[in-house]
Amino acid sequence: MKNIRIRKFTILCLFIILIFPWIFYVGGHFLETKSFNLGIQANSKMTQIIAIITGLLLAFLIVADAMRRYILIPLEKMSVSVRQIAEGDLDIQLPSSKISEIAEVHDGFHVMVDSLKKSFKKQVELENERRFVIAAVAHDLQTPLFALRGYLEGLEQGIADSPEKQAKYLQVCKEKSVQLDRLVEDLFTFTKTELLEIEFKENMVDLSIVIQNSIDNFSQLAKQKHISIIINQFGEEFVVLGDSHLLERSINNLLDNAVRHTPCHGKIFVECYKSDNNAAFTIKDTGEGFSSDELQRVFEPLYRGEASRNRLTGGIGLGMTISKRIITQHKGNLVAGNHLDGGAILSGWIPLANSSFYSNT
């Protein structure tokens, strides 16, 4: 039996209730007169009356059984299933029905239960990630705090008994405080981007200027490692719609990653160019590149490969995640890979301010 609309089911039930007494009446008349000619008078009307009542009762029994099987039982089971879902039990067996409307509700329940299962699974994953973030951050904050306290106690106890030692101790304390500031800022930015609460100021921004500013920020650090930063195609404007501060923060994280993982006397190639209706950029280094596992997880929060990303670099593994989310919030994308000559390459793009992307939205 195919699914049937409840309106047709009701009409069919009424038809059965009306037709069965008539059929039984004709049958009773035939038993009395041995003829289907209803014009012949029967000796007694009792047989026809009993036949009509029997047909009516049978019709009611058939209709009641059909309504119980296809409407009442499925609805009762659905009611039980709803209470199970309300109690948090999602492992339920939803009843099926040949009534189209009930079957549609059945399918809707299936979709809802599947969505709830995915939601609960995601909630568990987020809770586990939250606990992991707290544990990782607590661990990473503990290291510079412990070192900072040790050097301050050394100053207090007079261990640094010469101006040179005092200057060295103060320099280490300053470096650890800067490291702590960076850890807290990374965590704060990560939380804001995760909750989409970060203030997004849309302005006309030249992406090439943003990238140039980031290069200037890291030029001194690159010189200390004798790393050459080579730029290309910065002679024209690449105007995008976005927040210059956030974009610079994103590029800073990418350049910081490149400088930290490029060996001494290495090179970093930075390029900004137009690709279709997008302002695109690449940051390529001559470091060790990404492993296959790193390529799959490089943008995961708090992920750092053992070989190239460790807790001595000063970060907590949020820089790449933050960069990815900032670029994504600017309607663009960021991907990581390895170039053929060896080393990592980070490629991103953002729609140009005058592109069709904004005119169609």
Tab-separated table of C-alpha atoms in Angstrom:
chain	number	residue	atom	x	y	z
A	1	MET	CA	0.000	0.000	0.000
A	2	LYS	CA	1.377	3.328	-1.051
A	3	ASN	CA	1.162	6.394	1.114
A	4	ILE	CA	-2.225	8.064	1.035
A	5	ARG	CA	-3.255	11.557	2.031
A	6	ILE	CA	-5.388	11.739	5.149
A	7	ARG	CA	-8.198	13.411	3.188
A	8	LYS	CA	-8.394	10.468	0.796
A	9	PHE	CA	-8.155	8.078	3.733
A	10	THR	CA	-11.161	9.779	5.380
A	11	ILE	CA	-13.203	9.653	2.177
A	12	LEU	CA	-12.306	5.980	1.752
A	13	CYS	CA	-13.451	5.248	5.326
A	14	LEU	CA	-16.759	7.029	4.737
A	15	PHE	CA	-17.202	5.109	1.500
A	16	ILE	CA	-16.659	1.783	3.334
A	17	ILE	CA	-19.123	2.766	6.049
A	18	LEU	CA	-21.757	3.626	3.423
A	19	ILE	CA	-21.166	0.797	0.963
A	20	PHE	CA	-20.883	-2.179	3.348
A	21	PRO	CA	-24.473	-1.932	4.758
A	22	TRP	CA	-25.775	-1.664	1.209
A	23	ILE	CA	-23.798	-4.732	0.077
A	24	PHE	CA	-24.983	-6.748	3.076
A	25	TYR	CA	-28.551	-5.567	2.508
A	26	VAL	CA	-28.444	-6.829	-1.102
A	27	GLY	CA	-26.908	-10.078	0.141
A	28	GLY	CA	-29.665	-10.505	2.754
A	29	HIS	CA	-32.356	-9.737	0.143
A	30	PHE	CA	-30.860	-12.413	-2.132
A	31	LEU	CA	-30.994	-14.972	0.672
A	32	GLU	CA	-34.686	-14.222	1.177
A	33	THR	CA	-35.853	-13.959	-2.443
A	34	LYS	CA	-33.149	-15.853	-4.355
A	35	SER	CA	-33.030	-12.839	-6.641
A	36	PHE	CA	-31.152	-9.565	-6.937
A	37	ASN	CA	-34.353	-7.859	-8.031
A	38	LEU	CA	-34.989	-5.433	-5.221
A	39	GLY	CA	-38.606	-4.977	-6.397
A	40	ILE	CA	-39.575	-8.423	-5.109
A	41	GLN	CA	-41.138	-8.282	-1.670
A	42	ALA	CA	-39.493	-10.540	0.912
A	43	ASN	CA	-41.513	-12.539	3.389
A	44	SER	CA	-39.588	-10.950	6.232
A	45	LYS	CA	-37.451	-7.811	6.581
A	46	MET	CA	-35.532	-9.300	9.486
A	47	THR	CA	-32.781	-10.799	7.336
A	48	GLN	CA	-32.199	-7.495	5.519
A	49	ILE	CA	-32.116	-5.580	8.827
A	50	ILE	CA	-29.630	-8.011	10.343
A	51	ALA	CA	-27.546	-7.804	7.167
A	52	ILE	CA	-27.520	-3.978	7.267
A	53	ILE	CA	-26.481	-3.931	10.943
A	54	THR	CA	-23.826	-6.586	10.310
A	55	GLY	CA	-22.455	-4.649	7.324
A	56	LEU	CA	-22.444	-1.409	9.326
A	57	LEU	CA	-20.635	-3.066	12.253
A	58	LEU	CA	-18.105	-4.702	9.935
A	59	ALA	CA	-17.497	-1.392	8.179
A	60	PHE	CA	-16.888	0.317	11.544
A	61	LEU	CA	-14.531	-2.494	12.592
A	62	ILE	CA	-12.534	-2.229	9.349
A	63	VAL	CA	-12.343	1.569	9.565
A	64	ALA	CA	-11.445	1.455	13.267
A	65	ASP	CA	-8.689	-1.092	12.659
A	66	ALA	CA	-7.288	0.967	9.779
A	67	MET	CA	-7.374	4.161	11.849
A	68	ARG	CA	-5.748	2.371	14.789
A	69	ARG	CA	-3.022	0.815	12.642
A	70	TYR	CA	-2.177	3.771	10.409
A	71	ILE	CA	-3.006	6.792	12.617
A	72	LEU	CA	-3.437	6.106	16.336
A	73	ILE	CA	-0.523	3.699	16.924
A	74	PRO	CA	2.025	5.792	14.953
A	75	LEU	CA	0.894	8.941	16.784
A	76	GLU	CA	1.155	7.211	20.172
A	77	LYS	CA	4.643	5.934	19.356
A	78	MET	CA	5.656	9.382	18.150
A	79	SER	CA	4.411	10.831	21.415
A	80	VAL	CA	6.600	8.360	23.322
A	81	SER	CA	9.529	9.192	21.051
A	82	VAL	CA	9.070	12.919	21.701
A	83	ARG	CA	9.236	12.318	25.451
A	84	GLN	CA	12.390	10.245	24.958
A	85	ILE	CA	13.959	13.042	22.934
A	86	ALA	CA	12.981	15.559	25.630
A	87	GLU	CA	14.797	13.363	28.170
A	88	GLY	CA	17.906	13.318	25.978
A	89	ASP	CA	17.516	9.795	24.571
A	90	LEU	CA	18.097	10.048	20.826
A	91	ASP	CA	18.328	6.293	20.174
A	92	ILE	CA	14.662	5.915	19.279
A	93	GLN	CA	12.731	3.814	16.795
A	94	LEU	CA	10.288	6.034	14.955
A	95	PRO	CA	7.138	4.281	13.654
A	96	SER	CA	6.190	4.381	10.002
A	97	SER	CA	2.720	4.987	8.568
A	98	LYS	CA	0.956	4.801	5.239
A	99	ILE	CA	-0.686	8.167	5.868
A	100	SER	CA	1.321	10.782	3.972
A	101	GLU	CA	1.028	13.501	6.617
A	102	ILE	CA	2.207	11.161	9.389
A	103	ALA	CA	4.961	9.828	7.132
A	104	GLU	CA	6.114	13.426	6.565
A	105	VAL	CA	6.167	14.016	10.317
A	106	HIS	CA	8.138	10.760	10.644
A	107	ASP	CA	10.710	12.006	8.119
A	108	GLY	CA	10.842	15.362	9.909
A	109	PHE	CA	11.563	13.604	13.197
A	110	HIS	CA	14.376	11.661	11.529
A	111	VAL	CA	15.936	14.892	10.267
A	112	MET	CA	15.536	16.515	13.687
A	113	VAL	CA	17.067	13.557	15.540
A	114	ASP	CA	20.003	13.415	13.118
A	115	SER	CA	20.556	17.169	13.552
A	116	LEU	CA	20.394	16.844	17.339
A	117	LYS	CA	22.910	13.994	17.271
A	118	LYS	CA	25.288	16.104	15.172
A	119	SER	CA	24.701	19.084	17.447
A	120	PHE	CA	25.396	17.071	20.607
A	121	LYS	CA	28.489	15.568	19.010
A	122	LYS	CA	29.702	19.044	18.042
A	123	GLN	CA	28.959	20.282	21.543
A	124	VAL	CA	31.045	17.494	23.051
A	125	GLU	CA	33.886	18.277	20.636
A	126	LEU	CA	33.719	21.986	21.502
A	127	GLU	CA	33.702	21.193	25.213
A	128	ASN	CA	36.727	18.936	24.801
A	129	GLU	CA	38.444	21.639	22.737
A	130	ARG	CA	37.619	24.233	25.392
A	131	ARG	CA	39.180	22.074	28.092
A	132	PHE	CA	42.200	21.463	25.891
A	133	VAL	CA	42.561	25.201	25.219
A	134	ILE	CA	42.427	25.991	28.928
A	135	ALA	CA	44.986	23.289	29.730
A	136	ALA	CA	47.321	24.329	26.907
A	137	VAL	CA	47.105	28.020	27.715
A	138	ALA	CA	47.674	27.357	31.411
A	139	HIS	CA	50.754	25.311	30.519
A	140	ASP	CA	52.124	27.926	28.118
A	141	LEU	CA	51.512	30.773	30.536
A	142	GLN	CA	53.222	28.875	33.327
A	143	THR	CA	56.590	28.655	31.536
A	144	PRO	CA	57.285	32.399	31.058
A	145	LEU	CA	55.715	33.206	34.439
A	146	PHE	CA	58.021	30.730	36.163
A	147	ALA	CA	61.052	32.158	34.354
A	148	LEU	CA	59.965	35.732	35.075
A	149	ARG	CA	59.546	34.978	38.767
A	150	GLY	CA	62.953	33.287	38.883
A	151	TYR	CA	64.796	36.236	37.362
A	152	LEU	CA	62.925	38.747	39.543
A	153	GLU	CA	63.840	36.734	42.641
A	154	GLY	CA	67.428	36.715	41.414
A	155	LEU	CA	67.386	40.492	41.213
A	156	GLU	CA	65.753	40.727	44.623
A	157	GLN	CA	68.293	38.428	46.258
A	158	GLY	CA	71.245	40.216	44.681
A	159	ILE	CA	72.413	37.319	42.533
A	160	ALA	CA	72.872	39.800	39.699
A	161	ASP	CA	75.754	41.595	41.442
A	162	SER	CA	77.024	43.555	38.468
A	163	PRO	CA	75.437	46.093	36.119
A	164	GLU	CA	75.953	43.686	33.209
A	165	LYS	CA	74.094	40.854	34.993
A	166	GLN	CA	71.354	43.215	36.116
A	167	ALA	CA	70.905	44.457	32.554
A	168	LYS	CA	70.778	40.842	31.327
A	169	TYR	CA	68.223	39.869	33.964
A	170	LEU	CA	66.077	42.888	33.136
A	171	GLN	CA	66.269	42.100	29.423
A	172	VAL	CA	65.088	38.530	30.056
A	173	CYS	CA	62.231	39.820	32.233
A	174	LYS	CA	61.235	42.197	29.469
A	175	GLU	CA	61.290	39.392	26.890
A	176	LYS	CA	59.154	37.155	29.103
A	177	SER	CA	56.644	39.949	29.699
A	178	VAL	CA	56.415	40.506	25.941
A	179	GLN	CA	55.892	36.767	25.496
A	180	LEU	CA	53.113	36.789	28.098
A	181	ASP	CA	51.494	39.763	26.375
A	182	ARG	CA	51.594	37.917	23.080
A	183	LEU	CA	50.074	34.769	24.570
A	184	VAL	CA	47.201	36.701	26.138
A	185	GLU	CA	46.600	38.718	22.952
A	186	ASP	CA	46.542	35.574	20.810
A	187	LEU	CA	44.072	33.907	23.156
A	188	PHE	CA	41.866	36.994	23.283
A	189	THR	CA	41.830	37.394	19.481
A	190	PHE	CA	41.161	33.675	18.988
A	191	THR	CA	38.191	33.810	21.356
A	192	LYS	CA	36.776	36.895	19.645
A	193	THR	CA	37.089	35.409	16.152
A	194	GLU	CA	35.602	32.098	17.339
A	195	LEU	CA	32.529	33.845	18.732
A	196	LEU	CA	32.391	36.291	15.788
A	197	GLU	CA	32.382	39.144	18.297
A	198	ILE	CA	35.453	40.905	16.942
A	199	GLU	CA	34.820	44.475	15.850
A	200	PHE	CA	34.976	44.608	12.078
A	201	LYS	CA	35.538	48.081	10.634
A	202	GLU	CA	34.880	48.080	6.900
A	203	ASN	CA	37.027	50.603	5.048
A	204	MET	CA	38.737	50.830	1.696
A	205	VAL	CA	42.121	49.214	2.373
A	206	ASP	CA	45.084	48.781	0.048
A	207	LEU	CA	46.217	45.215	0.748
A	208	SER	CA	49.701	45.899	-0.653
A	209	ILE	CA	50.231	48.653	1.939
A	210	VAL	CA	49.033	46.329	4.710
A	211	ILE	CA	51.500	43.661	3.604
A	212	GLN	CA	54.298	46.230	3.326
A	213	ASN	CA	53.604	47.403	6.882
A	214	SER	CA	53.832	43.824	8.110
A	215	ILE	CA	57.134	43.368	6.274
A	216	ASP	CA	58.470	46.503	7.964
A	217	ASN	CA	57.395	45.076	11.339
A	218	PHE	CA	59.501	41.945	10.818
A	219	SER	CA	62.419	43.396	8.874
A	220	GLN	CA	64.562	43.828	11.991
A	221	LEU	CA	63.839	40.294	13.233
A	222	ALA	CA	64.659	38.953	9.765
A	223	LYS	CA	67.965	40.854	9.730
A	224	GLN	CA	68.941	39.289	13.039
A	225	LYS	CA	68.690	35.870	11.363
A	226	HIS	CA	70.212	37.198	8.113
A	227	ILE	CA	66.960	36.411	6.287
A	228	SER	CA	66.187	38.296	3.089
A	229	ILE	CA	62.570	39.326	2.514
A	230	ILE	CA	62.040	39.694	-1.243
A	231	ILE	CA	58.863	41.442	-2.391
A	232	ASN	CA	57.279	41.368	-5.843
A	233	GLN	CA	54.486	43.201	-7.707
A	234	PHE	CA	53.760	45.923	-5.179
A	235	GLY	CA	53.580	48.699	-7.761
A	236	GLU	CA	49.779	48.999	-8.014
A	237	GLU	CA	46.807	49.283	-5.712
A	238	PHE	CA	44.944	46.242	-4.443
A	239	VAL	CA	41.976	47.867	-2.735
A	240	VAL	CA	39.774	45.583	-0.635
A	241	LEU	CA	36.912	46.223	1.763
A	242	GLY	CA	37.938	45.412	5.299
A	243	ASP	CA	39.666	46.252	8.554
A	244	SER	CA	43.307	47.276	8.055
A	245	HIS	CA	44.247	46.439	11.668
A	246	LEU	CA	42.862	42.900	11.482
A	247	LEU	CA	44.352	42.287	8.048
A	248	GLU	CA	47.758	43.450	9.266
A	249	ARG	CA	47.381	41.150	12.279
A	250	SER	CA	46.683	38.261	9.945
A	251	ILE	CA	49.699	38.982	7.704
A	252	ASN	CA	51.875	39.515	10.798
A	253	ASN	CA	51.070	36.007	11.985
A	254	LEU	CA	51.956	34.540	8.591
A	255	LEU	CA	55.240	36.449	8.365
A	256	ASP	CA	56.060	35.573	11.960
A	257	ASN	CA	55.565	31.911	11.101
A	258	ALA	CA	57.793	32.292	8.019
A	259	VAL	CA	60.597	34.102	9.887
A	260	ARG	CA	60.584	31.640	12.801
A	261	HIS	CA	60.798	28.593	10.528
A	262	THR	CA	63.227	29.925	7.943
A	263	PRO	CA	66.865	29.059	8.739
A	264	CYS	CA	69.585	31.691	8.970
A	265	HIS	CA	70.613	33.159	5.612
A	266	GLY	CA	67.338	31.939	4.154
A	267	LYS	CA	64.841	33.859	2.036
A	268	ILE	CA	61.179	34.808	2.235
A	269	PHE	CA	59.344	35.733	-0.958
A	270	VAL	CA	56.256	37.912	-0.616
A	271	GLU	CA	54.017	38.561	-3.605
A	272	CYS	CA	50.784	40.526	-4.012
A	273	TYR	CA	48.853	40.382	-7.273
A	274	LYS	CA	45.417	40.439	-8.859
A	275	SER	CA	43.723	37.155	-9.641
A	276	ASP	CA	40.374	37.513	-11.403
A	277	ASN	CA	38.385	39.836	-9.112
A	278	ASN	CA	40.538	39.138	-6.055
A	279	ALA	CA	43.562	40.637	-4.369
A	280	ALA	CA	45.811	37.617	-3.858
A	281	PHE	CA	49.058	37.185	-1.966
A	282	THR	CA	51.638	34.483	-1.296
A	283	ILE	CA	54.293	34.159	1.394
A	284	LYS	CA	56.944	31.613	0.472
A	285	ASP	CA	59.976	30.669	2.564
A	286	THR	CA	63.020	28.443	2.235
A	287	GLY	CA	62.417	26.606	5.482
A	288	GLU	CA	61.642	22.958	6.112
A	289	GLY	CA	58.074	23.239	4.820
A	290	PHE	CA	55.038	21.446	6.151
A	291	SER	CA	54.776	17.727	6.710
A	292	SER	CA	51.766	15.874	5.355
A	293	ASP	CA	50.182	15.842	8.813
A	294	GLU	CA	50.832	19.573	9.275
A	295	LEU	CA	49.202	20.402	5.936
A	296	GLN	CA	45.990	18.765	7.114
A	297	ARG	CA	45.988	20.403	10.552
A	298	VAL	CA	47.969	23.629	10.200
A	299	PHE	CA	44.891	25.828	10.770
A	300	GLU	CA	43.584	23.823	13.734
A	301	PRO	CA	43.633	25.706	17.052
A	302	LEU	CA	46.691	24.926	19.215
A	303	TYR	CA	48.209	22.544	16.666
A	304	ARG	CA	51.983	22.600	16.294
A	305	GLY	CA	54.037	19.980	14.559
A	306	GLU	CA	56.708	18.419	16.714
A	307	ALA	CA	59.538	19.096	14.284
A	308	SER	CA	58.878	22.704	13.405
A	309	ARG	CA	56.454	24.178	15.930
A	310	ASN	CA	57.306	23.868	19.584
A	311	ARG	CA	56.581	25.767	22.746
A	312	LEU	CA	59.961	27.499	22.684
A	313	THR	CA	58.865	29.743	19.799
A	314	GLY	CA	56.666	31.826	22.074
A	315	GLY	CA	53.245	31.072	20.623
A	316	ILE	CA	50.450	28.742	21.614
A	317	GLY	CA	49.542	27.568	18.136
A	318	LEU	CA	46.779	30.105	17.483
A	319	GLY	CA	48.487	32.417	14.980
A	320	MET	CA	47.619	30.440	11.860
A	321	THR	CA	44.081	29.840	13.103
A	322	ILE	CA	43.578	33.552	13.733
A	323	SER	CA	44.932	34.451	10.274
A	324	LYS	CA	42.611	31.957	8.605
A	325	ARG	CA	39.552	33.258	10.454
A	326	ILE	CA	40.359	36.913	9.742
A	327	ILE	CA	40.803	36.239	6.020
A	328	THR	CA	37.607	34.169	5.990
A	329	GLN	CA	35.680	36.958	7.717
A	330	HIS	CA	36.870	39.225	4.881
A	331	LYS	CA	35.102	36.858	2.416
A	332	GLY	CA	38.406	35.333	1.321
A	333	ASN	CA	40.379	32.192	1.989
A	334	LEU	CA	43.826	31.066	3.109
A	335	VAL	CA	45.555	27.797	2.214
A	336	ALA	CA	48.893	26.240	3.098
A	337	GLY	CA	51.192	24.131	0.975
A	338	ASN	CA	54.769	23.354	-0.032
A	339	HIS	CA	56.398	24.762	-3.165
A	340	LEU	CA	58.473	22.642	-5.524
A	341	ASP	CA	61.793	24.174	-4.461
A	342	GLY	CA	61.170	23.243	-0.831
A	343	GLY	CA	59.758	25.329	1.979
A	344	ALA	CA	56.280	26.405	2.928
A	345	ILE	CA	53.952	28.593	0.906
A	346	LEU	CA	50.875	30.350	2.267
A	347	SER	CA	48.414	31.662	-0.297
A	348	GLY	CA	45.396	33.851	0.356
A	349	TRP	CA	42.899	36.022	-1.451
A	350	ILE	CA	40.279	38.646	-0.667
A	351	PRO	CA	37.682	40.038	-3.117
A	352	LEU	CA	38.567	43.419	-4.535
A	353	ALA	CA	36.326	46.256	-3.368
A	354	ASN	CA	35.047	46.899	-6.903
A	355	SER	CA	34.552	43.199	-7.743
A	356	SER	CA	31.275	41.588	-8.737
A	357	PHE	CA	31.299	39.736	-5.400
A	358	TYR	CA	30.096	42.855	-3.585
A	359	SER	CA	27.838	44.092	-6.369
A	360	ASN	CA	25.911	40.804	-6.289
A	361	THR	CA	25.430	40.778	-2.500
